[in-house]
mmCIF file of C-alpha atoms in Angstrom:
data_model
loop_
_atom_site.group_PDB
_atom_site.id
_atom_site.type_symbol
_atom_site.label_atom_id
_atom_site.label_comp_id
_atom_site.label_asym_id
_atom_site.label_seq_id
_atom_site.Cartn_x
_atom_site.Cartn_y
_atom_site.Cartn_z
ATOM 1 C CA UNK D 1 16.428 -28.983 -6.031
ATOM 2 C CA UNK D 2 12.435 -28.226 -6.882
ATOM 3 C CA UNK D 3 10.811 -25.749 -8.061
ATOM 4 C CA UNK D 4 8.600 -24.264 -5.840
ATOM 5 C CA UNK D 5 7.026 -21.281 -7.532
ATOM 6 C CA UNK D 6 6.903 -19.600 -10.883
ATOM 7 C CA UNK D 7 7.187 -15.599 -12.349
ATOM 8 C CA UNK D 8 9.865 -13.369 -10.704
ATOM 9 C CA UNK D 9 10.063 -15.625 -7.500
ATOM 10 C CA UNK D 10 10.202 -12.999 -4.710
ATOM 11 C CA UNK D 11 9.287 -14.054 -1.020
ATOM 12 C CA UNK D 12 9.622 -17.501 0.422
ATOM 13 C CA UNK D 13 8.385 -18.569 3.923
ATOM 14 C CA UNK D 14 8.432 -21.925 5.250
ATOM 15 C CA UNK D 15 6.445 -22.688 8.379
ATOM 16 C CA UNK D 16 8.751 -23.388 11.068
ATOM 17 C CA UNK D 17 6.615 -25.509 13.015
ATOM 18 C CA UNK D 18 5.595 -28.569 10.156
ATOM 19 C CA UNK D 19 8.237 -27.834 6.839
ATOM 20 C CA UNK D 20 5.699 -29.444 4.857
ATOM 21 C CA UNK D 21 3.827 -26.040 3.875
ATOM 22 C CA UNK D 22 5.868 -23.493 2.137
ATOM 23 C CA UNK D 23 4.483 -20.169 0.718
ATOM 24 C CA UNK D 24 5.769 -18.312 -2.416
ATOM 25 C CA UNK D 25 5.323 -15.153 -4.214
ATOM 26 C CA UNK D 26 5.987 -13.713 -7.551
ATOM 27 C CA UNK D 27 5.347 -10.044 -9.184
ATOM 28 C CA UNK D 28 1.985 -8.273 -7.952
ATOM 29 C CA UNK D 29 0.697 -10.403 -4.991
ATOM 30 C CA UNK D 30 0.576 -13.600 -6.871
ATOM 31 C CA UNK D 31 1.165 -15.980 -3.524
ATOM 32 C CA UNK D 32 0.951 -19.773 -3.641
ATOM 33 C CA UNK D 33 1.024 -22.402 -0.889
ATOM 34 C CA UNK D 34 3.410 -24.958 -1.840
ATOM 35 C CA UNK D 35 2.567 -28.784 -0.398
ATOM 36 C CA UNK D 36 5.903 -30.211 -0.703
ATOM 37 C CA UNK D 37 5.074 -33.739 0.665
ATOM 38 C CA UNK D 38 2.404 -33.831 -2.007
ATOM 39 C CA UNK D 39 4.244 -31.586 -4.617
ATOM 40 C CA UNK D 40 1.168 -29.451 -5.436
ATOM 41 C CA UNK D 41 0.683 -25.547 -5.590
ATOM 42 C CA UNK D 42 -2.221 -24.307 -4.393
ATOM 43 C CA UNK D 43 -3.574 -19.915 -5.664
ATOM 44 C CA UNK D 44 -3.877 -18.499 -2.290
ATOM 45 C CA UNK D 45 -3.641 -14.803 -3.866
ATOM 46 C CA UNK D 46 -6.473 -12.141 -2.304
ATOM 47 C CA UNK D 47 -9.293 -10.840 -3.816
ATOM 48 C CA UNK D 48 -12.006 -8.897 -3.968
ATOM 49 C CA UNK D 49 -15.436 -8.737 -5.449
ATOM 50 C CA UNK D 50 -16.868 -7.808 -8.527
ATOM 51 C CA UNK D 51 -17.718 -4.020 -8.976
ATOM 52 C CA UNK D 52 -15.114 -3.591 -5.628
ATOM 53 C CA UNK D 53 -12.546 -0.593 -5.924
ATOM 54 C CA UNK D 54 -9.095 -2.850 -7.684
ATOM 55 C CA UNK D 55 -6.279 -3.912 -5.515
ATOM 56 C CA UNK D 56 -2.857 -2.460 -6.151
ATOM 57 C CA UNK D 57 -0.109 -4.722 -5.687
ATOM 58 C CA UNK D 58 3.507 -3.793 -5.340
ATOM 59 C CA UNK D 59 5.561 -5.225 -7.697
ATOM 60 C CA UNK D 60 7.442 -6.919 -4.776
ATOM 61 C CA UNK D 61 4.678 -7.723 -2.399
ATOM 62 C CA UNK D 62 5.185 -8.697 0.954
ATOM 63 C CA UNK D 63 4.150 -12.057 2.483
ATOM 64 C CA UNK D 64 4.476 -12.894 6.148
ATOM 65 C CA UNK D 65 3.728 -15.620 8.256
ATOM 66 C CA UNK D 66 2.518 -14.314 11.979
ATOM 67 C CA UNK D 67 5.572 -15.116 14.688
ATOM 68 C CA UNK D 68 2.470 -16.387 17.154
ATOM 69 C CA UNK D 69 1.044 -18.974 14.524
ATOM 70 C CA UNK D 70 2.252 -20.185 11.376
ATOM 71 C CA UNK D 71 -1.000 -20.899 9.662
ATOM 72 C CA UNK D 72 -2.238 -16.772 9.809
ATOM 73 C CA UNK D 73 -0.275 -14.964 7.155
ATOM 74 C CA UNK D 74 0.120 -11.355 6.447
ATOM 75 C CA UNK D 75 0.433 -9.502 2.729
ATOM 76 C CA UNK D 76 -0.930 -6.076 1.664
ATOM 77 C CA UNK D 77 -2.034 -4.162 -1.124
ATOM 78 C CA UNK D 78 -3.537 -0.899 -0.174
ATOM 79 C CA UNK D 79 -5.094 -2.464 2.794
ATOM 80 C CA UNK D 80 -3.500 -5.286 4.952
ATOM 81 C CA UNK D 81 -5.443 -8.496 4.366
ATOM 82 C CA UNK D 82 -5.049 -11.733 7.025
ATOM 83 C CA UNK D 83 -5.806 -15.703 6.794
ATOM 84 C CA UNK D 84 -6.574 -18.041 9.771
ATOM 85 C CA UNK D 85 -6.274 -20.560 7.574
ATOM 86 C CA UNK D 86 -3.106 -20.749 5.540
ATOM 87 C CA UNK D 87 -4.452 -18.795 2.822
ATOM 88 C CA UNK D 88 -7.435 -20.361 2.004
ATOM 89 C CA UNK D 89 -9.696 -17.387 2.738
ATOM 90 C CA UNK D 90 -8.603 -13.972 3.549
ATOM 91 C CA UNK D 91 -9.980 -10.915 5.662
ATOM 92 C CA UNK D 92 -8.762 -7.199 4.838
ATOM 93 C CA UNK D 93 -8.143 -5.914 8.518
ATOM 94 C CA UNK D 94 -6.954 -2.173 7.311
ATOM 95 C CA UNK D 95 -8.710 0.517 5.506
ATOM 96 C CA UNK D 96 -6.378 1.799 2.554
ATOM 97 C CA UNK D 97 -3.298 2.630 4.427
ATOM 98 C CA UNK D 98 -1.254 4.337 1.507
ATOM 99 C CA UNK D 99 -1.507 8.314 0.692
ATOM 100 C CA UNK D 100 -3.663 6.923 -2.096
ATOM 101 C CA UNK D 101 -2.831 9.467 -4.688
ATOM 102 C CA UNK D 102 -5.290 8.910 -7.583
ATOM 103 C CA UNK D 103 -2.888 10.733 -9.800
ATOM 104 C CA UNK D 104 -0.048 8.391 -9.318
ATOM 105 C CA UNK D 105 -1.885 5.155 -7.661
ATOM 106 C CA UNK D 106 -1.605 3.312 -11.510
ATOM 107 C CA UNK D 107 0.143 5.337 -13.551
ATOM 108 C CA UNK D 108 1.963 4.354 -16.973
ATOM 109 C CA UNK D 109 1.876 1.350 -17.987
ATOM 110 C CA UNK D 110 2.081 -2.384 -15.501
ATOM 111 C CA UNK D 111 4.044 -0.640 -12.391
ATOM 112 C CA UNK D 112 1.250 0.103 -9.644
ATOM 113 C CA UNK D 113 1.874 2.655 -7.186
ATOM 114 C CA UNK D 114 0.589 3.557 -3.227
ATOM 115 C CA UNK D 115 0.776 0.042 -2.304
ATOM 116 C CA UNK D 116 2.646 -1.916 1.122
ATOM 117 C CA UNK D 117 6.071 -2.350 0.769
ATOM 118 C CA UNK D 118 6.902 -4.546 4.067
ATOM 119 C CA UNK D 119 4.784 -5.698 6.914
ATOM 120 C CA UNK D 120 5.923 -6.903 10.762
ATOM 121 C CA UNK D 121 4.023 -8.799 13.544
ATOM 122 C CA UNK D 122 5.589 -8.094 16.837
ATOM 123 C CA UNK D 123 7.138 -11.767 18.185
ATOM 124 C CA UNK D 124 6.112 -10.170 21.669
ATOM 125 C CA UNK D 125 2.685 -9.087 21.285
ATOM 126 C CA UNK D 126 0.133 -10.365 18.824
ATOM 127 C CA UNK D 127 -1.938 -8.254 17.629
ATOM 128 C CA UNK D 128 0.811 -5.232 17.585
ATOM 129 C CA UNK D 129 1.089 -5.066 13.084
ATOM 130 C CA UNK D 130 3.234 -2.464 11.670
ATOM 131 C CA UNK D 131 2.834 -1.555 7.886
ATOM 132 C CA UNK D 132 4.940 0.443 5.474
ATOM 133 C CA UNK D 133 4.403 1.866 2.055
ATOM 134 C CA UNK D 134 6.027 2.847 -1.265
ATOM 135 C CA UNK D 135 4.784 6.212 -0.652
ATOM 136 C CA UNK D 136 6.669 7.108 2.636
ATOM 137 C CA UNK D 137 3.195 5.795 5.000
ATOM 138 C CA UNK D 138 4.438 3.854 8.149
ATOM 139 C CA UNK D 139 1.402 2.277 10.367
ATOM 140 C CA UNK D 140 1.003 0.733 13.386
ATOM 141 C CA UNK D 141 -2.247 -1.426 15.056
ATOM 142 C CA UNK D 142 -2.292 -2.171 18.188
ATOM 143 C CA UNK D 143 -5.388 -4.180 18.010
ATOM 144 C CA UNK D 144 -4.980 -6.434 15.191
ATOM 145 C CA UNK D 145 -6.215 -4.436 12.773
ATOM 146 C CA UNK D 146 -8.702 -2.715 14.452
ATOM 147 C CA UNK D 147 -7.483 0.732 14.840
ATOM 148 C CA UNK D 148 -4.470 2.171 12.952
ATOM 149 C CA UNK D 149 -1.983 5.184 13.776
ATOM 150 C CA UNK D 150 -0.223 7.207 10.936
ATOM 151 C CA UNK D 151 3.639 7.134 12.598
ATOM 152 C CA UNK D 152 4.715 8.803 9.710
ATOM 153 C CA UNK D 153 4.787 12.673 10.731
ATOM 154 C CA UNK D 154 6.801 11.651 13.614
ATOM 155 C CA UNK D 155 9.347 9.721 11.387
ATOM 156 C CA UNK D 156 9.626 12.885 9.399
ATOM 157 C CA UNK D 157 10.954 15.079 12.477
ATOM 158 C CA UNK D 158 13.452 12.251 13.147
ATOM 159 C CA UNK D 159 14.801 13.000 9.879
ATOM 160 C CA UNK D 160 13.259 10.203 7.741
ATOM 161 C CA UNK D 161 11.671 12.187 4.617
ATOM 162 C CA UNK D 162 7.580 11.986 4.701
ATOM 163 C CA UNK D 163 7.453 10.636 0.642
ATOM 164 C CA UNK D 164 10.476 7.829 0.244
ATOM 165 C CA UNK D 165 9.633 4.400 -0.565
ATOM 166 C CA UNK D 166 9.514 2.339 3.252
ATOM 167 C CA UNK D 167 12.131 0.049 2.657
ATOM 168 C CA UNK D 168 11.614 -2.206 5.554
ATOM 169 C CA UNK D 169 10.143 -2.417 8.959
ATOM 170 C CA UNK D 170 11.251 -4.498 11.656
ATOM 171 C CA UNK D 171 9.038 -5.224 14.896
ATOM 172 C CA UNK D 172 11.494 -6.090 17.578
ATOM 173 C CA UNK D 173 11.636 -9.684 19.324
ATOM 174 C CA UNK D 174 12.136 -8.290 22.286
ATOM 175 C CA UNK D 175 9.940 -5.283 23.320
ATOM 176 C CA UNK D 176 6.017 -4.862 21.584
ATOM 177 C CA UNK D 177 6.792 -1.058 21.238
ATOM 178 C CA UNK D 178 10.150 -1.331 19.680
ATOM 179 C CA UNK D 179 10.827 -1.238 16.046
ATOM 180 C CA UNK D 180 12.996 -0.138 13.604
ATOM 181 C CA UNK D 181 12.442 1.614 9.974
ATOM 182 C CA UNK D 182 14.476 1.999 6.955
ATOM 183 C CA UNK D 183 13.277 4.492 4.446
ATOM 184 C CA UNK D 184 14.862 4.550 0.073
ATOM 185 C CA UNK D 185 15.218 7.601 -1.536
ATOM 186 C CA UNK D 186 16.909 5.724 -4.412
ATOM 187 C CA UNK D 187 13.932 6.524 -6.751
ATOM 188 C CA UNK D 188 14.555 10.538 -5.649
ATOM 189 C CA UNK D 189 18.229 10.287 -6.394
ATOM 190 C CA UNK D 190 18.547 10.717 -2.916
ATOM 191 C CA UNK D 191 20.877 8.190 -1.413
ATOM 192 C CA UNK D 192 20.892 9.237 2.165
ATOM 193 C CA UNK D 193 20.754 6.247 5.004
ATOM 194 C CA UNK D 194 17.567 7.044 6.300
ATOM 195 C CA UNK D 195 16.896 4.407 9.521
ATOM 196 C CA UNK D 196 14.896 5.294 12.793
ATOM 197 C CA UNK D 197 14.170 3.681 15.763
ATOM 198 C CA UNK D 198 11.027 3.903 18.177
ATOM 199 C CA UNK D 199 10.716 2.549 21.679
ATOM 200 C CA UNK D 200 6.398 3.782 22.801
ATOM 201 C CA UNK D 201 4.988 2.270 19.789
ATOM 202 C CA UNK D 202 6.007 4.848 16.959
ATOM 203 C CA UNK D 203 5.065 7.931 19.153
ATOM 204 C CA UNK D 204 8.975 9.125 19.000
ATOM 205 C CA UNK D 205 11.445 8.534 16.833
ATOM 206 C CA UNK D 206 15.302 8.747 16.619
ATOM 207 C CA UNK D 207 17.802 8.222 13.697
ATOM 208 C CA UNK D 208 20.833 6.071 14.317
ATOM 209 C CA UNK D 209 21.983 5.860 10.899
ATOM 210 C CA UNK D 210 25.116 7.847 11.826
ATOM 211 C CA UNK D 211 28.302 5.952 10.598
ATOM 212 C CA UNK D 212 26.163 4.657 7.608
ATOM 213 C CA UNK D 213 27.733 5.248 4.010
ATOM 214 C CA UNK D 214 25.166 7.102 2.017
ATOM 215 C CA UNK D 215 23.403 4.415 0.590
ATOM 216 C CA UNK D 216 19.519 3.508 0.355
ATOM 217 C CA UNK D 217 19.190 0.693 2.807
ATOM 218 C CA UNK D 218 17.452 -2.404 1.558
ATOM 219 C CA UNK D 219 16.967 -4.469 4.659
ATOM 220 C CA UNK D 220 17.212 -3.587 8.530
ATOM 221 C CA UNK D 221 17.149 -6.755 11.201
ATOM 222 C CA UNK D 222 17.601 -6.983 15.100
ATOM 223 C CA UNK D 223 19.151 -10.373 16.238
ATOM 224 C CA UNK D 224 16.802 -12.342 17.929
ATOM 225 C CA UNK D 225 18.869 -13.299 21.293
ATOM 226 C CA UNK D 226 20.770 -10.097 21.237
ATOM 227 C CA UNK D 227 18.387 -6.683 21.478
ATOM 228 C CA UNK D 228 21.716 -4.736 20.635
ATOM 229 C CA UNK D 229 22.569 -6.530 17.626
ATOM 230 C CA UNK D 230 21.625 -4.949 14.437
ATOM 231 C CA UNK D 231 22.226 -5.559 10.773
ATOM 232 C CA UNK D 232 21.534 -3.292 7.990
ATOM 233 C CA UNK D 233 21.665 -4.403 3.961
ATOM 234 C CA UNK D 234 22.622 -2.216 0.958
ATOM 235 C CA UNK D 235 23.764 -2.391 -2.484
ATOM 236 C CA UNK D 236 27.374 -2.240 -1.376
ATOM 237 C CA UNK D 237 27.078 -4.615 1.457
ATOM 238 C CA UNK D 238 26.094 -5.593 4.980
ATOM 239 C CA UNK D 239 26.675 -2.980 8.561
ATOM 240 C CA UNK D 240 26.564 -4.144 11.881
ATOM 241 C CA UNK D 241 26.030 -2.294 15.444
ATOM 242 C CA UNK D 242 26.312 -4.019 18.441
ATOM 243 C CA UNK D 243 25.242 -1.001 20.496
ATOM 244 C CA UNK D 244 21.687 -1.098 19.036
ATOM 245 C CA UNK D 245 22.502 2.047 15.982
ATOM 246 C CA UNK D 246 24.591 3.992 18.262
ATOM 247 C CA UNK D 247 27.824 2.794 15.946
ATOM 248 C CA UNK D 248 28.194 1.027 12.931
ATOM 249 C CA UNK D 249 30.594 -1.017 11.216
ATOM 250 C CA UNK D 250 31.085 -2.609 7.971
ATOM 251 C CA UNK D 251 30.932 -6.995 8.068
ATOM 252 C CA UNK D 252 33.372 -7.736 5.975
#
C-alpha cells in the first residue's frame, strides 16, 4: 500500500486507459494528480482570480474523469469547471448553477453551502453534462457547457422535493437522454427514498423508488451491459431492480 493523497481522502479516479495517473480529493475541492510511476503529487485544485467573487466548495466535492477521454476532468463549485489537460489548467463552463442563497451560501463557521454535490458525463454523448446541488438544483447541458436547463421544477412534480441535498446523478451508458437522480432529505429529517428517472433529457420525470425502505439514498448506478440493472446505496445497505426501478429488492 501507498499513500496517495492527504486530508479527509474523498474521491479517487484512476484513468482507465494508462494507470499511471491517478486523481485524489480531500475536504473543499482540494484535488491532486497523483504520478504513481514517479511517486509525486501534483495541486491541480481550481481557481480564480484576485478580486473574483470566492468559490464555494462542498465539503465532499465531486471529481470526474469524462467517459470520452481520460485526460478532461470534471469538479464543481458553484459553477462546473473543465481541464483538457489533466488538471493543469481549468475552464469554468457553467454560470453559478446553485440557488445561490446569499443568506445561507457560507454560513457559520467552515461548512460552505449552494455548492455541486455530484456531476455525470453521458458515456453516449459527449458534451451531454448533468449537475446536481446541495440545494435541491439538478442541471443539464447539452452543449458542453454552453447552455444549461434547470430540470429541477420537473423533478419536483415527480415527487422529488425542490430543496433536498442531490445525492447523486447518474447519466446512463446506454441512452444520452436517460438518467437517473437520487435526492437526501436526511438534513430535513426527512428520510423518504426520493429517486427519479428521465428518458428526453430531464423534460419528464418519474419516481421508481416504490419498494424502497425509507431511507435517504446515498448512491444510485445503472449496470453498464445491462440498461435494466440498477443499484441503489443507503445507510442500511444495497437494493437492486432488474426491471430498471419498476421493483426492488434488497442484495443481501
Amino acid at each position: 500500500w501507498i499513500t496517495v493523497g492527504t486530508g479527509d481522502g474523498m474521491y479517487n479516479r484512476v484513468d482507465p486507459t494508462d494507470a499511471r495517473w491517478l486523481y485524489n480529493t480531500s475536504q473543499f475541492g482540494d484535488h491532486r494528480r497523483v504520478d504513481q510511476a514517479q511517486r509525486t503529487m501534483t495541486d491541480i485544485m481550481p481557481r480564480r482570480p484576485a478580486g473574483q467573487p470566492a468559490l464555494r466548495w462542498n465539503w465532499n466535492t465531486p471529481l470526474v474523469l469524462s467517459p470520452h477521454n481520460p485526460q478532461i476532468l470534471y469538479t464543481g463549485a458553484q459553477v462546473l469547471f473543465r481541464s483538457l489537460n489533466r488538471g493543469d489548467a481549468w475552464q469554468e463552463i457553467s454560470p453559478d448553477l446553485t440557488v445561490n442563497d446569499e443568506a445561507k451560501t457560507f454560513g457559520r463557521g467552515n461548512i460552505q453551502f449552494g455548492t455541486m454535490t455530484t456531476i455525470s458525463e453521458s458515456p453516449v454523448t459527449p458534451g451531454v453534462i448533468w449537475v446536481g446541488t446541495d440545494d435541491g438544483r439538478v442541471q443539464v447541458t447539452k452543449t458542453h457547457g454552453a447552455a444549461w436547463t434547470d430540470v429541477t421544477p420537473a423533478i419536483e412534480r415527480a415527487g422529488g422535493p425542490r430543496d433536498r441535498w442531490v445525492s447523486r446523478v447518474v447519466a446512463s451508458s446506454h441512452r444520452a437522454g436517460t438518467a437517473y437522480v437520487a435526492k437526501s432529505g436526511y438534513r430535513h429529517d426527512d428520510f423518504a427514498p426520493y429517486l427519479c428517472k428521465t428518458a428526453d433529457f430531464g423534460a419528464t420525470w418519474t419516481a421508481i423508488s416504490k419498494g424502497l425502505p425509507d431511507q435517504p439514498i446515498n448512491v444510485v448506478w445503472q449496470d453498464r451491459k445491462n440498461a435494466a440493472l440498477l443499484f441503489v446505496g443507503n445507510d442500511k445497505g444495497v437494493w437492486v431492480s432488474v426491471d430498471d426501478g419498476e421493483r426492488w429488492v434488497r442484495m443481501k
